[in-house]
Short mmCIF file of C-alpha atoms and ligand atoms in Angstrom, two decimals:
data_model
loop_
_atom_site.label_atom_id
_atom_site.label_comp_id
_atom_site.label_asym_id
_atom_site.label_seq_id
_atom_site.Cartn_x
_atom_site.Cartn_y
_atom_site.Cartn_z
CA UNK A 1 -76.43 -12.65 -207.45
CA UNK A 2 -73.27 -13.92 -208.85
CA UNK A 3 -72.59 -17.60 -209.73
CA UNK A 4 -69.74 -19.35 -207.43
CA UNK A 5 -67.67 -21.12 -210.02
CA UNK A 6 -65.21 -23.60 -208.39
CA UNK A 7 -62.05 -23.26 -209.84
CA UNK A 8 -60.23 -25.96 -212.20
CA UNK A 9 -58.02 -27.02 -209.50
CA UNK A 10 -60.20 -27.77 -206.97
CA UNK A 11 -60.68 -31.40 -205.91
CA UNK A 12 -63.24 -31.31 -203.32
CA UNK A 13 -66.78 -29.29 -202.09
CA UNK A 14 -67.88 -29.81 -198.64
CA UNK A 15 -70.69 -28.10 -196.96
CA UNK A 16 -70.94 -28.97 -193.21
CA UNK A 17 -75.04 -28.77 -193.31
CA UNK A 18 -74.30 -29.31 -189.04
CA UNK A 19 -71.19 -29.79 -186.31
CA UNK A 20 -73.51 -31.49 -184.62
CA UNK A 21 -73.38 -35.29 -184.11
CA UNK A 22 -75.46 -37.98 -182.31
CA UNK A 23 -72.51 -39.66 -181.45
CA UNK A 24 -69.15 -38.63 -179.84
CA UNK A 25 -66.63 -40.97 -180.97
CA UNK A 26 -63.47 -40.55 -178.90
CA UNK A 27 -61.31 -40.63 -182.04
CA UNK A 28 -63.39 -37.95 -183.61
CA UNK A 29 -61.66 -35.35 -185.94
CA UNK A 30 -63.61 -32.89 -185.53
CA UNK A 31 -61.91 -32.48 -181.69
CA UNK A 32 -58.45 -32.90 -183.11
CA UNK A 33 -57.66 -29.88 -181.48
CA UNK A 34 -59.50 -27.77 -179.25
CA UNK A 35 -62.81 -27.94 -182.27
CA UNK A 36 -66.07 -28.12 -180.69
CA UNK A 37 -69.34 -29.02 -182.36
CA UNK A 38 -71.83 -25.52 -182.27
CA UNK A 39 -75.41 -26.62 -183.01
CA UNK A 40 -75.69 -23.64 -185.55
CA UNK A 41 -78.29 -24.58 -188.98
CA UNK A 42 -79.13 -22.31 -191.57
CA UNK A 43 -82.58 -22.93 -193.04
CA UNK A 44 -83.17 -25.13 -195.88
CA UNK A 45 -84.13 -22.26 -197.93
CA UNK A 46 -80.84 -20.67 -197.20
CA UNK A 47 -78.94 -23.37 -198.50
CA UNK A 48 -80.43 -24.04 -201.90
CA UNK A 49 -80.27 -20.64 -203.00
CA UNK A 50 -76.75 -20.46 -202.06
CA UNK A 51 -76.01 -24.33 -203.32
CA UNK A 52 -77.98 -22.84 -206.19
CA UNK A 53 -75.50 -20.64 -207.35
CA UNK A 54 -72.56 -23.06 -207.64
CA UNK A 55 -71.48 -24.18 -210.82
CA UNK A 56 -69.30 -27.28 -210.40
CA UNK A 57 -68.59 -30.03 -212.30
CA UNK A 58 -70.13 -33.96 -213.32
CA UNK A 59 -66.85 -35.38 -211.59
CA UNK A 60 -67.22 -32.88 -208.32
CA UNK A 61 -70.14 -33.26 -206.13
CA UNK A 62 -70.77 -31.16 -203.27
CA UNK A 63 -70.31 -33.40 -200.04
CA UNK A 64 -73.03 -33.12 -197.67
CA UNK A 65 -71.38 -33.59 -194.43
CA UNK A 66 -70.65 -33.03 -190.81
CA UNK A 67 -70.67 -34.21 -187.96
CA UNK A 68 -73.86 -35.42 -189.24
CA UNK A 69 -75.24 -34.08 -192.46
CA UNK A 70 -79.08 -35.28 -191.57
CA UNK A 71 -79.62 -33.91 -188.16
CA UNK A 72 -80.39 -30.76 -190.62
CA UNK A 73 -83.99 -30.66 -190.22
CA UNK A 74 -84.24 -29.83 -193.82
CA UNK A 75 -81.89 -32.58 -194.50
CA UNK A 76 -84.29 -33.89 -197.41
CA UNK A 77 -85.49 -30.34 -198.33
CA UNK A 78 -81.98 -29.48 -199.49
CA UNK A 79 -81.48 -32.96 -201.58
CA UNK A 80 -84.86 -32.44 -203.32
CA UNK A 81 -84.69 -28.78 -204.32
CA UNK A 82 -81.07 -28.32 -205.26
CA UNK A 83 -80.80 -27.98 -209.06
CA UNK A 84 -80.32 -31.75 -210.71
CA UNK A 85 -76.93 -30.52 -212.49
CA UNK A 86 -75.50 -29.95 -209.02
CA UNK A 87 -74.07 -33.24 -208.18
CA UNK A 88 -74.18 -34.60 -204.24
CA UNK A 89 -72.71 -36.82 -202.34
CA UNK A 90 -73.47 -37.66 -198.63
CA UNK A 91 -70.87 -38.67 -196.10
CA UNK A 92 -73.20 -40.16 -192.81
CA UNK A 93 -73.22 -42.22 -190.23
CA UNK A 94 -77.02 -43.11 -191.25
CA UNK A 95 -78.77 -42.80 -188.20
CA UNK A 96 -81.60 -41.13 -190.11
CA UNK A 97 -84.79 -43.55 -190.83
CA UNK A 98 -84.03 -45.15 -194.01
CA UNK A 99 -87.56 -45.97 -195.07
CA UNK A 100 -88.61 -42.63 -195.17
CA UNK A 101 -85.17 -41.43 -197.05
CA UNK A 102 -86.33 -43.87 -199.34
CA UNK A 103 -89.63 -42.91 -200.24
CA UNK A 104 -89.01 -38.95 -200.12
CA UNK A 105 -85.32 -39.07 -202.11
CA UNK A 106 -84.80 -40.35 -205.72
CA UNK A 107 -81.64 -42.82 -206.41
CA UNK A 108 -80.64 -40.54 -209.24
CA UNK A 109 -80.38 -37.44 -207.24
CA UNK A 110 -77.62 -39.18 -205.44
CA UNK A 111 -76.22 -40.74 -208.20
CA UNK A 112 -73.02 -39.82 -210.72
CA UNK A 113 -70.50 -41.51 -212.66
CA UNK A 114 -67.41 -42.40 -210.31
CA UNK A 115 -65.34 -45.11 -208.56
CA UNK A 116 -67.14 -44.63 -205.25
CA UNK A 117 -70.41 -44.55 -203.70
CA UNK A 118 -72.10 -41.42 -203.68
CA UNK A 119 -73.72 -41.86 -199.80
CA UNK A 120 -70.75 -42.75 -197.79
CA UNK A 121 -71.19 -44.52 -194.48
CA UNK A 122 -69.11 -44.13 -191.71
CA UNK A 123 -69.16 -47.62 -189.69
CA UNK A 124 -68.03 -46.34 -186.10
CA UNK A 125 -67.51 -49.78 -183.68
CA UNK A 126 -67.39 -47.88 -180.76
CA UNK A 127 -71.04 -46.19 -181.11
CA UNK A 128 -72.59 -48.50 -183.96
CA UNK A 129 -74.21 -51.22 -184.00
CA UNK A 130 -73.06 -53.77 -187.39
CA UNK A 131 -76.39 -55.44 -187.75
CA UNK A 132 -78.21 -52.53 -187.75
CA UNK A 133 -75.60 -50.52 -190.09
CA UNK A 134 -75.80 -53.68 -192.75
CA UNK A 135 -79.35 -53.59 -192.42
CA UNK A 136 -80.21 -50.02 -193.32
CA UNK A 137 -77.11 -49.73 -196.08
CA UNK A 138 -79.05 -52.87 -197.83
CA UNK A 139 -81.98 -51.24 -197.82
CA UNK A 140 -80.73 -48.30 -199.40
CA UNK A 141 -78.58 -50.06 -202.05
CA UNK A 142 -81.88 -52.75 -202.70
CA UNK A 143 -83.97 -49.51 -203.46
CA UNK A 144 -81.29 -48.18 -206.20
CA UNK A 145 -79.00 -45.97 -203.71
CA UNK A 146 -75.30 -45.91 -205.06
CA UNK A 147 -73.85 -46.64 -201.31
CA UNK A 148 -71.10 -48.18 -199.27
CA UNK A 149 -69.72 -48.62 -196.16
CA UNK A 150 -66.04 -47.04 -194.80
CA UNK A 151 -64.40 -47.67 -191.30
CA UNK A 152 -61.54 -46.55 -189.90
CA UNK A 153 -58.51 -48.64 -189.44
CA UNK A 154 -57.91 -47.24 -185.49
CA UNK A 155 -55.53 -49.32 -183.94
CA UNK A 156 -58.30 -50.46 -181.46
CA UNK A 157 -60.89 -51.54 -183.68
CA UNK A 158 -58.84 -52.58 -186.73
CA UNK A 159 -59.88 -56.48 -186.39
CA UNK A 160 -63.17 -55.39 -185.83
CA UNK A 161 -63.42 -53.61 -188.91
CA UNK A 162 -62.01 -56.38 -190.87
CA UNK A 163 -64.59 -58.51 -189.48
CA UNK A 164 -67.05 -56.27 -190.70
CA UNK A 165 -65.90 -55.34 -194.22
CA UNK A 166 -66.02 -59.61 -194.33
CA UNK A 167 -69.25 -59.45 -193.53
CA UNK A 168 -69.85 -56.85 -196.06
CA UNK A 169 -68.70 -58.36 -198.72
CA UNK A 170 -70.54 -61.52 -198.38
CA UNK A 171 -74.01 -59.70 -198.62
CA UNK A 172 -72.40 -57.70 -201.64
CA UNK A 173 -72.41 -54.10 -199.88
CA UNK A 174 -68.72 -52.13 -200.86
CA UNK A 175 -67.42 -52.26 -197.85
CA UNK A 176 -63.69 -49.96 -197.38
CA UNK A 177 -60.99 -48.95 -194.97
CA UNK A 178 -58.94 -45.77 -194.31
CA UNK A 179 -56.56 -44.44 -192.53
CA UNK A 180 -57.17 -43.60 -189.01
CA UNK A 181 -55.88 -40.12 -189.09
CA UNK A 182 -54.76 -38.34 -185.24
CA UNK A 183 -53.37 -39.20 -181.86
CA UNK A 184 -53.48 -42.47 -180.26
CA UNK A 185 -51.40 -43.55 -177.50
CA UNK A 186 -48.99 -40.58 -177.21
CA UNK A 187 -48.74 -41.12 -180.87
CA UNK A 188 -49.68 -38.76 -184.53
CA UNK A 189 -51.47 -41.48 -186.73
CA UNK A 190 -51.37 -40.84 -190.49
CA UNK A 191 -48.89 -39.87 -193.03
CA UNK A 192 -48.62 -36.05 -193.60
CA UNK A 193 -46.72 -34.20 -196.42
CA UNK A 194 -45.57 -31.42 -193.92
CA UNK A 195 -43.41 -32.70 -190.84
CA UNK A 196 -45.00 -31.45 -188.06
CA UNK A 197 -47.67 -29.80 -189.26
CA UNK A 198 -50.14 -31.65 -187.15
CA UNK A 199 -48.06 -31.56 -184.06
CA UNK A 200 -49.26 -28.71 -182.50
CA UNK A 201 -45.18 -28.22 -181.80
CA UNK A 202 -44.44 -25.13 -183.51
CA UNK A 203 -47.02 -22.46 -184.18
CA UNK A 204 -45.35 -20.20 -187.58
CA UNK A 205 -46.46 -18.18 -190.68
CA UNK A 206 -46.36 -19.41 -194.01
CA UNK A 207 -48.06 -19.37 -197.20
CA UNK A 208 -51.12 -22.00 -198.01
CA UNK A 209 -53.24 -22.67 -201.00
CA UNK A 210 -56.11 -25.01 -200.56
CA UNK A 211 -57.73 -27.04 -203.48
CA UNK A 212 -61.07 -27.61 -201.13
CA UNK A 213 -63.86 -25.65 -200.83
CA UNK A 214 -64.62 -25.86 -197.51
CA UNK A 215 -68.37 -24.44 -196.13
CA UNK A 216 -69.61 -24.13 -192.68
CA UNK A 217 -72.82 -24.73 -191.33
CA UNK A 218 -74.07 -20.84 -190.81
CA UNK A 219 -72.31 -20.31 -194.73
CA UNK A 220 -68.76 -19.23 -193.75
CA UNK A 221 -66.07 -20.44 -196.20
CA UNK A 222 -62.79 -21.41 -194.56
CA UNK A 223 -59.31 -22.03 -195.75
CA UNK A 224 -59.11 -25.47 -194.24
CA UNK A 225 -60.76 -28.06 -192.21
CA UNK A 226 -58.62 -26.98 -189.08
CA UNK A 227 -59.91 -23.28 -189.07
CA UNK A 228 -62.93 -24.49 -189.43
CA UNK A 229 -62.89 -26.72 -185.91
CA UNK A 230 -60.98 -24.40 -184.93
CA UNK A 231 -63.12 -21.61 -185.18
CA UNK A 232 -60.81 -19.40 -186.93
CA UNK A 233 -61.51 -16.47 -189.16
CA UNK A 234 -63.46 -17.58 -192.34
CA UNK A 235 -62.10 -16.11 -195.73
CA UNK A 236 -66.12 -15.46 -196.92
CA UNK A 237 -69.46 -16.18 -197.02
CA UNK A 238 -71.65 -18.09 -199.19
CA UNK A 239 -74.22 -15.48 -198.22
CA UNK A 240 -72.46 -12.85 -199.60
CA UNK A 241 -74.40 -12.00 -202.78
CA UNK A 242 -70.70 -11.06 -204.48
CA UNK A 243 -68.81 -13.62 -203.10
CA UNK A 244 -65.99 -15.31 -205.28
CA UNK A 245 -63.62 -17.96 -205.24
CA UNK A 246 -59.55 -17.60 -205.87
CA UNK A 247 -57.31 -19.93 -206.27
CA UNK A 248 -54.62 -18.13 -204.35
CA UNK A 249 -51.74 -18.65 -201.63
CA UNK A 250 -53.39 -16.75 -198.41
CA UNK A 251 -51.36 -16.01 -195.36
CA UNK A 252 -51.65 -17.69 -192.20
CA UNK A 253 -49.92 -18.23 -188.87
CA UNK A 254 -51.36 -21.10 -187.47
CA UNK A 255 -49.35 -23.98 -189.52
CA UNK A 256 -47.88 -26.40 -186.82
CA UNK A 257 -51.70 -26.58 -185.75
CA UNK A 258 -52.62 -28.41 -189.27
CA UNK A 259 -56.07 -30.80 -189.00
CA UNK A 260 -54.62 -33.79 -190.05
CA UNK A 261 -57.56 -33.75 -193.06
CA UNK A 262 -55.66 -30.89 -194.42
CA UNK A 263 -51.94 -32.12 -194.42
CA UNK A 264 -52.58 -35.77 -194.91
CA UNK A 265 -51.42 -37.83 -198.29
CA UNK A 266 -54.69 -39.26 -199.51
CA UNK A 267 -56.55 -40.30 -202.54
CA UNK A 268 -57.81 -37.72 -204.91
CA UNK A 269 -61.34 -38.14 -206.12
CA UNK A 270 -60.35 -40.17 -209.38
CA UNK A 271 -58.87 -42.27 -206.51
CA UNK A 272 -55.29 -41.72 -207.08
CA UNK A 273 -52.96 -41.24 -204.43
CA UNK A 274 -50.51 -38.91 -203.41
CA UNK A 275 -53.07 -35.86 -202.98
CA UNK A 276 -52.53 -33.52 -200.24
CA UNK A 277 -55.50 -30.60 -199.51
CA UNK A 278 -53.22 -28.21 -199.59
CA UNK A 279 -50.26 -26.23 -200.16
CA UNK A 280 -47.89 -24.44 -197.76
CA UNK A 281 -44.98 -22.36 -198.65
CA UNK A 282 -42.67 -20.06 -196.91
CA UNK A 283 -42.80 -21.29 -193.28
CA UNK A 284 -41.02 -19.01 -191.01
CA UNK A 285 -40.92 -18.31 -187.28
S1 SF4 B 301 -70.11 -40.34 -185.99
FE1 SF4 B 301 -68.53 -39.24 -187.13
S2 SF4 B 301 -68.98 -37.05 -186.76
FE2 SF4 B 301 -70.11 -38.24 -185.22
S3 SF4 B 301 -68.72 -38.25 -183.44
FE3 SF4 B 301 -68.35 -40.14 -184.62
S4 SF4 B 301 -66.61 -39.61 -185.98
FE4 SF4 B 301 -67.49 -37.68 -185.20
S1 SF4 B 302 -51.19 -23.78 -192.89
FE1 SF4 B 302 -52.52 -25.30 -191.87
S2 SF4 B 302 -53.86 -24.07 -190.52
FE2 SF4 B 302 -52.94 -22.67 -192.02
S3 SF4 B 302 -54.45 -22.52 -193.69
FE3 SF4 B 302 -52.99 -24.13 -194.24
S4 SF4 B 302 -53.89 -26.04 -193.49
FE4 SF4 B 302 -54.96 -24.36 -192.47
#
């Protein structure tokens, strides 16, 4: 089986371990379009052999994500039997049972050198309760986790989430905003480097290189986030024993149907701004 080797430009590793979500928060991005959430798992087996065969870097984790990472049933299975040099980080909205995370997962095997937690939690007002969010992420962090809280700054709950990242900070848990990213009252949220992109306006061809590596939950690799929702055709498999990564421009005629995740400005992972997913050249009708 051949090692994956992510290239040199690549800023980002996500493997959506499951679309599936307890929640359904109306603001989700994973429905940015017509994206539905599929219920499909691979076993944990599956996934360390393939996780297995990456060779990343120290400064680029492999994001455990979803919808939410830890409905996997094998959730801790993967963390504990993926090889140590494989970095991970875990993006959650930490409705798993903490205690038990806590005596079944090491601190170090979520733990690296950089300017933000390794276990990210979402803080959703709509679906969460802030008590019980603060509760469990002190837990975590009193027991050695490297963890912190994000919400997003939707126009609805924005004072909310103030409120909350005040509260945060007074018990000491890193508490941080972002961008709300899609539609809100008739309106595209979010600053994009390609006008129109997200607007589902225009549907053309272009040219787009991605600097993400971007893994489904049955293995498929995508170009972007928004085939991915989308259901579009993957460029691989993880599966596939001679599977390969290229840093290359690949055709596609969907842009004008962006995922905002794609297309947005945003922070790179050495938290500087002015990153953008991807590149698209060539646009034409
Ligand atoms: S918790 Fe996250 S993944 Fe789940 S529905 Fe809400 S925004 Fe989507
Ligand atoms: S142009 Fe948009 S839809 Fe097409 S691959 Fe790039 S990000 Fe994805």
């Amino acid at each position: 089986m051949k090692d994956i080797v992510i290239p040199k430009t690549y800023n980002y590793v996500a493997l959506f371990l499951a679309l599936d979500c307890n929640y359904r928060c109306s603001y989700c991005i994973n429905y940015f379009e017509n994206g539905r959430f599929n219920g499909e798992f691979i076993s944990g087996e599956g996934w360390v052999g393939a996780l297995n065969r990456i060779v990343s870097r120290d400064d680029l984790p492999i994001t455990l994500q979803g919808g939410e990472p830890s409905l996997h049933k094998d959730f801790i299975y993967i963390l504990n039997n993926t090889k140590p040099e494989l970095k991970i980080d875990i993006l959650t909205n930490i409705q798993f049972d903490v205690d038990e995370f806590i005596k079944l997962v090491k601190p170090e095997r979520l733990r690296r050198k950089s300017p933000y937690a390794s276990i990210r939690v979402s803080y959703h007002p709509e679906v969460m309760r802030l008590d019980e969010t603060l509760l469990k992420v002190m837990k975590m962090q009193d027991a050695g986790f490297s963890i912190g809280i994000w919400g997003v700054m939707h126009p609805l709950y924005k004072d909310i989430i103030l409120e909350a990242q005040d509260r945060a900070g007074k018990m000491g848990i890193d508490f941080r905003t972002k961008e709300f990213l899609g539609d809100y009252d008739n309106s595209l949220y979010g600053a994009y480097k390609y006008e129109g992109a997200c607007n589902r306006g225009f549907r053309k061809k272009c040219l787009c290189k991605t600097t993400e590596l971007i893994i489904g939950p049955t293995g498929l690799v995508y170009r972007c986030h928004g085939d991915l929702y989308e259901g579009r055709k993957p460029v691989g498999s993880i599966f596939d024993t001679e599977f390969e990564l290229e840093d290359v421009f690949r055709p596609c005629d969907w842009f004008g149907h962006c995922n905002p995740c794609d297309i947005k400005v945003k922070t790179n992972r050495f938290q500087q701004f002015g990153h953008t997913s991807v590149e698209v050249k060539d646009a034409q009708n």
